[in-house]
Every structure is written in C-alpha cells, then in structure tokens.
Amino acid sequence: MRFRPCIDIHNGKVKQIVGGSLRDEQDQACENFVSGKDADYYAGLYRRDTLYGGHVIMLNPTSSPWYEATRRQALLALAAYPHGLQVGGGINPENAAAFLDAGASHVIVTSFVFQGGEIRYDNLERLLGAVGREHLVLDLSCRKKGDDYYIVTDRWQSFTEVKLTEQTLDELAAYCDEFLVHAADVEGKSSGIEQEVVRLLGSWGKLPVTYAGGVGSYEDLLLLGEIGKQAVDVTVGSALDLFGGPLSYREILKICS
C-alpha cells in the first residue's frame, strides 16, 4: 500500500471539499479547506518526498468561468513535479496530450468514457490513440444505489448504469495503466472508508489501483491495508494536516511505507 498524494483544485484554489456537495451550477461545493498556497507548493513537497503517482484533480467543468484559473493551478503543479503527477478533470482526446507535454505522467478520465450511462468504447479507443494505454488512468469513482456501487460521472453528480464489479475491472483493464476510485459518498467526510469497495479492489488486484474517500484516522489506514491485501494504494485528503485535518502527513508516510 502506497500513499498517493492529491491536489484538488476548485475555482482556482487548492481545496478539500465534501465530494457529494459538488454542483456545476454556480460552481458550488461545501468546503472543508481552502489553501492560501498555490498548487506548485504541494507538488514541490511531494517531489521532495519522492511520492510518485499522486493526482491533480480539476473540479470545474470546462464550461465554467473558473476553469482557466483551475487549469493554470494544475499546470503549476505539473511544472513543479514533471512526470510525478497525474491530472484529471475535463480530459478528452483533444487536450490530453497537452497535459502530458506540460509534465503529467498520466491523464485521468471518467466522463468522456462514460456517456449516456454506458461505457463508450469508441471514446476509449480515441483516448488510446491520443495518449496510449501507458498514460491513461480510468477513474471509476462510485456511489451506492441499492445494494450495488455504480460508477458516477460529471464530478460525481451523475449515476451511470455501470456497476463497479470485478467483471467491469477486467473489461476496462486492457485500456489503461491504472484505476482511481473515489468512494464519492464518503469523499471529504473523514467518516471511515467504504469497506466493500476496498475489499473488491484488493481481491481483484490485477492493475495498480488507488482508493480515495473517508479516511479519517490511522486505524482507517491500517484497516484499508488489511482488507485491501496491501494491494490498494490510498489517498488522504480532508483528514490530512496539510489540508487542515488531524492526521500527520509524516505519520501517514511511515504507515504506508
């Protein structure tokens, strides 16, 4: 289990938000933390600590008046840690290569691939043509509906008809280098991990996968390592002291090492 750091950007600021509160209308979100530092500060810290494979997430849609300010922050982070960070948010075949050229190791994609509630394999093929499998991370962020977890898109606002299962992971593994999975119902709440999701990811274990959502204590990290069979990497956001939370960044690095 590796620690994968994050830099979430919304309305041109590094933030931690409650994931389920995000709304495109008027670019609203319930904020846990708003940083006074730019994104390159955090990228430089992760670079000094040789933390590879963290993700920079742009939380504004490309149609937002805030998108350009958010994109500028993302580019600052990529320039500060070339080839050490992944970037996601509004990625498509037309802009993906530009983010790789700006220093991203991978691009992270959800909404372009899941449209009309289904997996668009034609769009997946277009992404592969633009950046190659080795530079593509598929974000399979999910929310629970009934007894199952469904992949959600549009910054976690829209349910698809695609369930998060081992079969889904198998089908999509041929198209990407890694998976990123936010458990969106607990994202930003520090209320405990979605154990069913972690258990599924740990049992599957065929590609690198990073879990995000709900980590609020060191015990959560230890539990994640146990039920994820040490095969699931982890992101900690709102609970991290870098973002105003109670958990020590340095202590987390020790646990995850």
mmCIF file of C-alpha atoms in Angstrom:
data_model
loop_
_atom_site.group_PDB
_atom_site.id
_atom_site.type_symbol
_atom_site.label_atom_id
_atom_site.label_comp_id
_atom_site.label_asym_id
_atom_site.label_seq_id
_atom_site.Cartn_x
_atom_site.Cartn_y
_atom_site.Cartn_z
ATOM 1 C CA MET A 1 0.000 0.000 0.000
ATOM 2 C CA ARG A 2 1.492 3.274 -1.157
ATOM 3 C CA PHE A 3 0.409 6.773 -0.213
ATOM 4 C CA ARG A 4 -0.738 8.686 -3.288
ATOM 5 C CA PRO A 5 -0.956 12.418 -2.560
ATOM 6 C CA CYS A 6 -3.603 14.682 -4.031
ATOM 7 C CA ILE A 7 -4.085 18.267 -5.146
ATOM 8 C CA ASP A 8 -7.762 19.083 -5.671
ATOM 9 C CA ILE A 9 -8.432 22.403 -7.393
ATOM 10 C CA HIS A 10 -11.773 24.228 -7.491
ATOM 11 C CA ASN A 11 -12.465 27.813 -8.568
ATOM 12 C CA GLY A 12 -8.732 28.395 -8.984
ATOM 13 C CA LYS A 13 -7.845 27.351 -5.413
ATOM 14 C CA VAL A 14 -6.385 24.228 -3.845
ATOM 15 C CA LYS A 15 -9.242 22.880 -1.735
ATOM 16 C CA GLN A 16 -10.685 19.915 0.052
ATOM 17 C CA ILE A 17 -14.439 19.580 -0.404
ATOM 18 C CA VAL A 18 -17.260 17.228 0.516
ATOM 19 C CA GLY A 19 -17.453 15.256 -2.715
ATOM 20 C CA GLY A 20 -21.189 14.751 -2.755
ATOM 21 C CA SER A 21 -21.776 18.505 -2.378
ATOM 22 C CA LEU A 22 -20.180 19.462 -5.699
ATOM 23 C CA ARG A 23 -22.541 21.234 -8.110
ATOM 24 C CA ASP A 24 -21.741 22.690 -11.520
ATOM 25 C CA GLU A 25 -24.478 25.297 -11.071
ATOM 26 C CA GLN A 26 -22.672 28.436 -9.865
ATOM 27 C CA ASP A 27 -19.591 26.237 -9.162
ATOM 28 C CA GLN A 28 -20.775 25.364 -5.668
ATOM 29 C CA ALA A 29 -19.224 22.989 -3.133
ATOM 30 C CA CYS A 30 -19.158 22.516 0.629
ATOM 31 C CA GLU A 31 -15.565 23.350 1.542
ATOM 32 C CA ASN A 32 -13.516 21.662 4.256
ATOM 33 C CA PHE A 33 -10.345 23.618 3.490
ATOM 34 C CA VAL A 34 -9.190 26.374 1.161
ATOM 35 C CA SER A 35 -5.428 26.792 0.858
ATOM 36 C CA GLY A 36 -3.620 30.091 0.721
ATOM 37 C CA LYS A 37 -0.835 28.359 -1.208
ATOM 38 C CA ASP A 38 -0.712 27.595 -4.910
ATOM 39 C CA ALA A 39 -0.681 24.056 -6.278
ATOM 40 C CA ASP A 40 3.049 24.098 -7.005
ATOM 41 C CA TYR A 41 3.766 24.328 -3.263
ATOM 42 C CA TYR A 42 2.169 20.907 -2.686
ATOM 43 C CA ALA A 43 3.706 19.435 -5.832
ATOM 44 C CA GLY A 44 7.144 20.540 -4.652
ATOM 45 C CA LEU A 45 6.572 18.894 -1.276
ATOM 46 C CA TYR A 46 5.537 15.619 -2.897
ATOM 47 C CA ARG A 47 8.559 15.801 -5.188
ATOM 48 C CA ARG A 48 10.944 16.275 -2.252
ATOM 49 C CA ASP A 49 9.455 13.218 -0.581
ATOM 50 C CA THR A 50 9.599 11.214 -3.846
ATOM 51 C CA LEU A 51 5.883 10.440 -3.763
ATOM 52 C CA TYR A 52 5.072 9.284 -7.267
ATOM 53 C CA GLY A 53 1.649 8.918 -8.845
ATOM 54 C CA GLY A 54 -0.393 11.457 -6.933
ATOM 55 C CA HIS A 55 -3.329 13.054 -8.678
ATOM 56 C CA VAL A 56 -4.226 16.621 -9.542
ATOM 57 C CA ILE A 57 -7.991 16.917 -9.988
ATOM 58 C CA MET A 58 -9.580 19.940 -11.675
ATOM 59 C CA LEU A 59 -13.069 20.142 -10.196
ATOM 60 C CA ASN A 60 -14.547 22.771 -12.504
ATOM 61 C CA PRO A 61 -16.128 21.739 -15.821
ATOM 62 C CA THR A 62 -14.536 23.171 -18.948
ATOM 63 C CA SER A 63 -17.656 25.326 -19.389
ATOM 64 C CA SER A 64 -17.104 27.068 -16.048
ATOM 65 C CA PRO A 65 -15.815 30.658 -15.922
ATOM 66 C CA TRP A 66 -13.401 29.339 -13.270
ATOM 67 C CA TYR A 67 -11.955 26.586 -15.474
ATOM 68 C CA GLU A 68 -8.987 28.568 -16.791
ATOM 69 C CA ALA A 69 -7.923 29.602 -13.282
ATOM 70 C CA THR A 70 -8.201 25.995 -12.175
ATOM 71 C CA ARG A 71 -6.252 24.771 -15.201
ATOM 72 C CA ARG A 72 -3.472 27.291 -14.504
ATOM 73 C CA GLN A 73 -3.099 25.899 -10.994
ATOM 74 C CA ALA A 74 -2.899 22.367 -12.390
ATOM 75 C CA LEU A 75 -0.177 23.419 -14.823
ATOM 76 C CA LEU A 76 1.797 24.991 -11.956
ATOM 77 C CA ALA A 77 1.724 21.652 -10.148
ATOM 78 C CA LEU A 78 2.788 19.673 -13.220
ATOM 79 C CA ALA A 79 5.687 22.049 -13.874
ATOM 80 C CA ALA A 80 6.856 21.727 -10.254
ATOM 81 C CA TYR A 81 6.916 17.907 -10.398
ATOM 82 C CA PRO A 82 7.402 16.803 -14.008
ATOM 83 C CA HIS A 83 6.238 13.232 -14.675
ATOM 84 C CA GLY A 84 5.429 12.717 -10.992
ATOM 85 C CA LEU A 85 1.736 13.591 -11.005
ATOM 86 C CA GLN A 86 -1.401 12.537 -12.838
ATOM 87 C CA VAL A 87 -4.069 15.039 -13.887
ATOM 88 C CA GLY A 88 -7.815 14.694 -14.336
ATOM 89 C CA GLY A 89 -10.894 16.790 -14.955
ATOM 90 C CA GLY A 90 -12.358 17.512 -18.370
ATOM 91 C CA ILE A 91 -9.790 15.346 -20.168
ATOM 92 C CA ASN A 92 -10.561 14.363 -23.774
ATOM 93 C CA PRO A 93 -8.558 13.326 -26.869
ATOM 94 C CA GLU A 94 -8.153 16.945 -27.937
ATOM 95 C CA ASN A 95 -6.470 18.194 -24.753
ATOM 96 C CA ALA A 96 -4.951 15.052 -23.210
ATOM 97 C CA ALA A 97 -1.588 15.217 -24.965
ATOM 98 C CA ALA A 98 -1.130 18.857 -23.949
ATOM 99 C CA PHE A 99 -1.276 17.868 -20.270
ATOM 100 C CA LEU A 100 1.321 15.147 -20.867
ATOM 101 C CA ASP A 101 3.512 17.720 -22.615
ATOM 102 C CA ALA A 102 3.054 20.000 -19.587
ATOM 103 C CA GLY A 103 4.510 17.317 -17.303
ATOM 104 C CA ALA A 104 1.729 14.901 -16.340
ATOM 105 C CA SER A 105 2.722 11.238 -16.198
ATOM 106 C CA HIS A 106 -0.881 10.158 -16.880
ATOM 107 C CA VAL A 107 -4.252 11.669 -17.641
ATOM 108 C CA ILE A 108 -7.274 10.590 -15.585
ATOM 109 C CA VAL A 109 -10.601 10.182 -17.359
ATOM 110 C CA THR A 110 -14.183 9.418 -16.370
ATOM 111 C CA SER A 111 -16.892 11.448 -18.054
ATOM 112 C CA PHE A 112 -15.532 11.190 -21.600
ATOM 113 C CA VAL A 113 -15.592 7.402 -21.352
ATOM 114 C CA PHE A 114 -18.925 7.002 -19.555
ATOM 115 C CA GLN A 115 -21.594 8.798 -21.555
ATOM 116 C CA GLY A 116 -25.305 8.105 -21.739
ATOM 117 C CA GLY A 117 -24.865 5.908 -18.680
ATOM 118 C CA GLU A 118 -22.718 3.390 -20.576
ATOM 119 C CA ILE A 119 -19.093 2.631 -21.398
ATOM 120 C CA ARG A 120 -18.220 4.280 -24.694
ATOM 121 C CA TYR A 121 -15.556 2.003 -26.118
ATOM 122 C CA ASP A 122 -15.247 4.222 -29.188
ATOM 123 C CA ASN A 123 -14.192 7.087 -26.921
ATOM 124 C CA LEU A 124 -11.765 4.800 -25.119
ATOM 125 C CA GLU A 125 -10.158 3.936 -28.427
ATOM 126 C CA ARG A 126 -9.838 7.638 -29.263
ATOM 127 C CA LEU A 127 -8.080 8.263 -25.956
ATOM 128 C CA LEU A 128 -5.710 5.364 -26.570
ATOM 129 C CA GLY A 129 -4.892 6.851 -29.947
ATOM 130 C CA ALA A 130 -4.187 10.224 -28.356
ATOM 131 C CA VAL A 131 -2.013 9.210 -25.388
ATOM 132 C CA GLY A 132 -1.514 5.425 -25.321
ATOM 133 C CA ARG A 133 -2.564 2.913 -22.680
ATOM 134 C CA GLU A 134 0.568 3.597 -20.624
ATOM 135 C CA HIS A 135 -0.535 7.180 -19.944
ATOM 136 C CA LEU A 136 -4.209 6.554 -19.174
ATOM 137 C CA VAL A 137 -5.854 6.202 -15.748
ATOM 138 C CA LEU A 138 -9.562 5.394 -15.635
ATOM 139 C CA ASP A 139 -11.432 6.986 -12.756
ATOM 140 C CA LEU A 140 -14.137 4.548 -11.643
ATOM 141 C CA SER A 141 -15.461 6.705 -8.819
ATOM 142 C CA CYS A 142 -18.656 5.283 -7.438
ATOM 143 C CA ARG A 143 -21.703 5.798 -5.258
ATOM 144 C CA LYS A 144 -24.018 3.251 -3.704
ATOM 145 C CA LYS A 145 -27.540 2.711 -5.041
ATOM 146 C CA GLY A 146 -29.471 -0.140 -3.520
ATOM 147 C CA ASP A 147 -27.045 -2.961 -2.808
ATOM 148 C CA ASP A 148 -24.535 -2.064 -5.516
ATOM 149 C CA TYR A 149 -21.939 0.579 -6.313
ATOM 150 C CA TYR A 150 -22.343 2.374 -9.627
ATOM 151 C CA ILE A 151 -19.753 4.442 -11.461
ATOM 152 C CA VAL A 152 -20.601 8.145 -11.355
ATOM 153 C CA THR A 153 -19.571 10.923 -13.738
ATOM 154 C CA ASP A 154 -19.752 14.702 -14.123
ATOM 155 C CA ARG A 155 -17.790 15.365 -10.931
ATOM 156 C CA TRP A 156 -19.711 12.592 -9.075
ATOM 157 C CA GLN A 157 -23.133 14.113 -9.831
ATOM 158 C CA SER A 158 -24.496 11.622 -12.407
ATOM 159 C CA PHE A 159 -25.054 7.875 -11.998
ATOM 160 C CA THR A 160 -24.226 5.555 -14.873
ATOM 161 C CA GLU A 161 -25.723 2.103 -15.406
ATOM 162 C CA VAL A 162 -22.273 0.533 -14.953
ATOM 163 C CA LYS A 163 -21.693 -1.331 -11.700
ATOM 164 C CA LEU A 164 -18.249 -1.451 -10.085
ATOM 165 C CA THR A 165 -17.512 -5.181 -10.244
ATOM 166 C CA GLU A 166 -14.569 -7.452 -10.961
ATOM 167 C CA GLN A 167 -16.037 -8.027 -14.416
ATOM 168 C CA THR A 168 -16.050 -4.269 -15.104
ATOM 169 C CA LEU A 169 -12.450 -4.003 -13.926
ATOM 170 C CA ASP A 170 -11.473 -6.921 -16.174
ATOM 171 C CA GLU A 171 -13.166 -5.363 -19.200
ATOM 172 C CA LEU A 172 -11.523 -1.977 -18.752
ATOM 173 C CA ALA A 173 -8.047 -3.168 -17.702
ATOM 174 C CA ALA A 174 -6.967 -3.616 -21.313
ATOM 175 C CA TYR A 175 -7.423 0.105 -21.939
ATOM 176 C CA CYS A 176 -5.500 1.715 -19.069
ATOM 177 C CA ASP A 177 -2.414 1.644 -16.891
ATOM 178 C CA GLU A 178 -4.157 2.221 -13.544
ATOM 179 C CA PHE A 179 -7.518 2.772 -11.884
ATOM 180 C CA LEU A 180 -8.512 5.553 -9.478
ATOM 181 C CA VAL A 181 -11.628 5.006 -7.366
ATOM 182 C CA HIS A 182 -13.199 7.729 -5.230
ATOM 183 C CA ALA A 183 -15.907 6.434 -2.910
ATOM 184 C CA ALA A 184 -17.889 9.610 -3.537
ATOM 185 C CA ASP A 185 -20.486 9.118 -0.792
ATOM 186 C CA VAL A 186 -17.800 9.477 1.884
ATOM 187 C CA GLU A 187 -15.381 11.714 -0.037
ATOM 188 C CA GLY A 188 -14.341 14.634 2.180
ATOM 189 C CA LYS A 189 -16.233 13.400 5.244
ATOM 190 C CA SER A 190 -13.391 11.639 7.149
ATOM 191 C CA SER A 191 -16.086 9.245 8.357
ATOM 192 C CA GLY A 192 -14.447 5.914 7.552
ATOM 193 C CA ILE A 193 -13.680 4.019 4.376
ATOM 194 C CA GLU A 194 -16.173 2.174 2.149
ATOM 195 C CA GLN A 195 -15.031 -1.299 3.130
ATOM 196 C CA GLU A 196 -16.966 -3.102 0.385
ATOM 197 C CA VAL A 197 -15.208 -1.046 -2.276
ATOM 198 C CA VAL A 198 -11.753 -1.597 -0.787
ATOM 199 C CA ARG A 199 -12.377 -5.320 -0.410
ATOM 200 C CA LEU A 200 -13.410 -5.592 -4.068
ATOM 201 C CA LEU A 201 -10.350 -3.695 -5.276
ATOM 202 C CA GLY A 202 -7.982 -5.701 -3.098
ATOM 203 C CA SER A 203 -9.445 -9.020 -4.233
ATOM 204 C CA TRP A 204 -9.144 -8.051 -7.892
ATOM 205 C CA GLY A 205 -5.559 -6.772 -7.761
ATOM 206 C CA LYS A 206 -4.555 -7.027 -11.438
ATOM 207 C CA LEU A 207 -3.511 -3.386 -12.026
ATOM 208 C CA PRO A 208 -2.376 -0.581 -9.735
ATOM 209 C CA VAL A 209 -5.435 0.982 -8.131
ATOM 210 C CA THR A 210 -5.788 3.955 -5.805
ATOM 211 C CA TYR A 211 -8.678 4.341 -3.368
ATOM 212 C CA ALA A 212 -9.858 7.724 -2.084
ATOM 213 C CA GLY A 213 -12.642 8.584 0.321
ATOM 214 C CA GLY A 214 -13.455 8.623 4.017
ATOM 215 C CA VAL A 215 -10.040 8.065 5.617
ATOM 216 C CA GLY A 216 -10.296 9.892 8.944
ATOM 217 C CA SER A 217 -7.939 8.028 11.293
ATOM 218 C CA TYR A 218 -4.767 5.988 11.343
ATOM 219 C CA GLU A 219 -6.976 2.985 12.129
ATOM 220 C CA ASP A 220 -8.762 3.547 8.815
ATOM 221 C CA LEU A 221 -5.411 3.308 7.043
ATOM 222 C CA LEU A 222 -4.487 0.090 8.810
ATOM 223 C CA LEU A 223 -7.906 -1.397 8.038
ATOM 224 C CA LEU A 224 -7.583 -0.384 4.396
ATOM 225 C CA GLY A 225 -4.218 -2.109 4.188
ATOM 226 C CA GLU A 226 -5.638 -5.255 5.750
ATOM 227 C CA ILE A 227 -8.835 -5.698 3.744
ATOM 228 C CA GLY A 228 -7.198 -4.355 0.585
ATOM 229 C CA LYS A 229 -4.494 -7.031 0.967
ATOM 230 C CA GLN A 230 -1.813 -4.307 0.759
ATOM 231 C CA ALA A 231 -2.621 -4.117 -2.967
ATOM 232 C CA VAL A 232 -4.677 -0.910 -2.856
ATOM 233 C CA ASP A 233 -2.927 2.456 -2.717
ATOM 234 C CA VAL A 234 -4.544 5.271 -0.756
ATOM 235 C CA THR A 235 -5.206 8.983 -0.911
ATOM 236 C CA VAL A 236 -5.937 11.057 2.192
ATOM 237 C CA GLY A 237 -7.436 14.494 1.654
ATOM 238 C CA SER A 238 -9.527 16.398 4.190
ATOM 239 C CA ALA A 239 -8.138 14.491 7.181
ATOM 240 C CA LEU A 240 -4.512 15.365 6.293
ATOM 241 C CA ASP A 241 -2.777 18.083 8.293
ATOM 242 C CA LEU A 242 -1.560 19.667 5.043
ATOM 243 C CA PHE A 243 -5.228 20.455 4.403
ATOM 244 C CA GLY A 244 -6.262 21.398 7.932
ATOM 245 C CA GLY A 245 -7.027 17.886 9.179
ATOM 246 C CA PRO A 246 -5.824 15.972 12.261
ATOM 247 C CA LEU A 247 -3.664 13.291 10.626
ATOM 248 C CA SER A 248 0.062 13.862 10.341
ATOM 249 C CA TYR A 249 1.431 13.756 6.807
ATOM 250 C CA ARG A 250 4.734 12.383 8.151
ATOM 251 C CA GLU A 251 2.996 9.676 10.194
ATOM 252 C CA ILE A 252 0.979 8.581 7.165
ATOM 253 C CA LEU A 253 4.178 8.258 5.147
ATOM 254 C CA LYS A 254 5.550 5.960 7.851
ATOM 255 C CA ILE A 255 2.420 3.803 7.907
ATOM 256 C CA CYS A 256 2.293 3.496 4.136
ATOM 257 C CA SER A 257 5.971 2.708 3.798
#
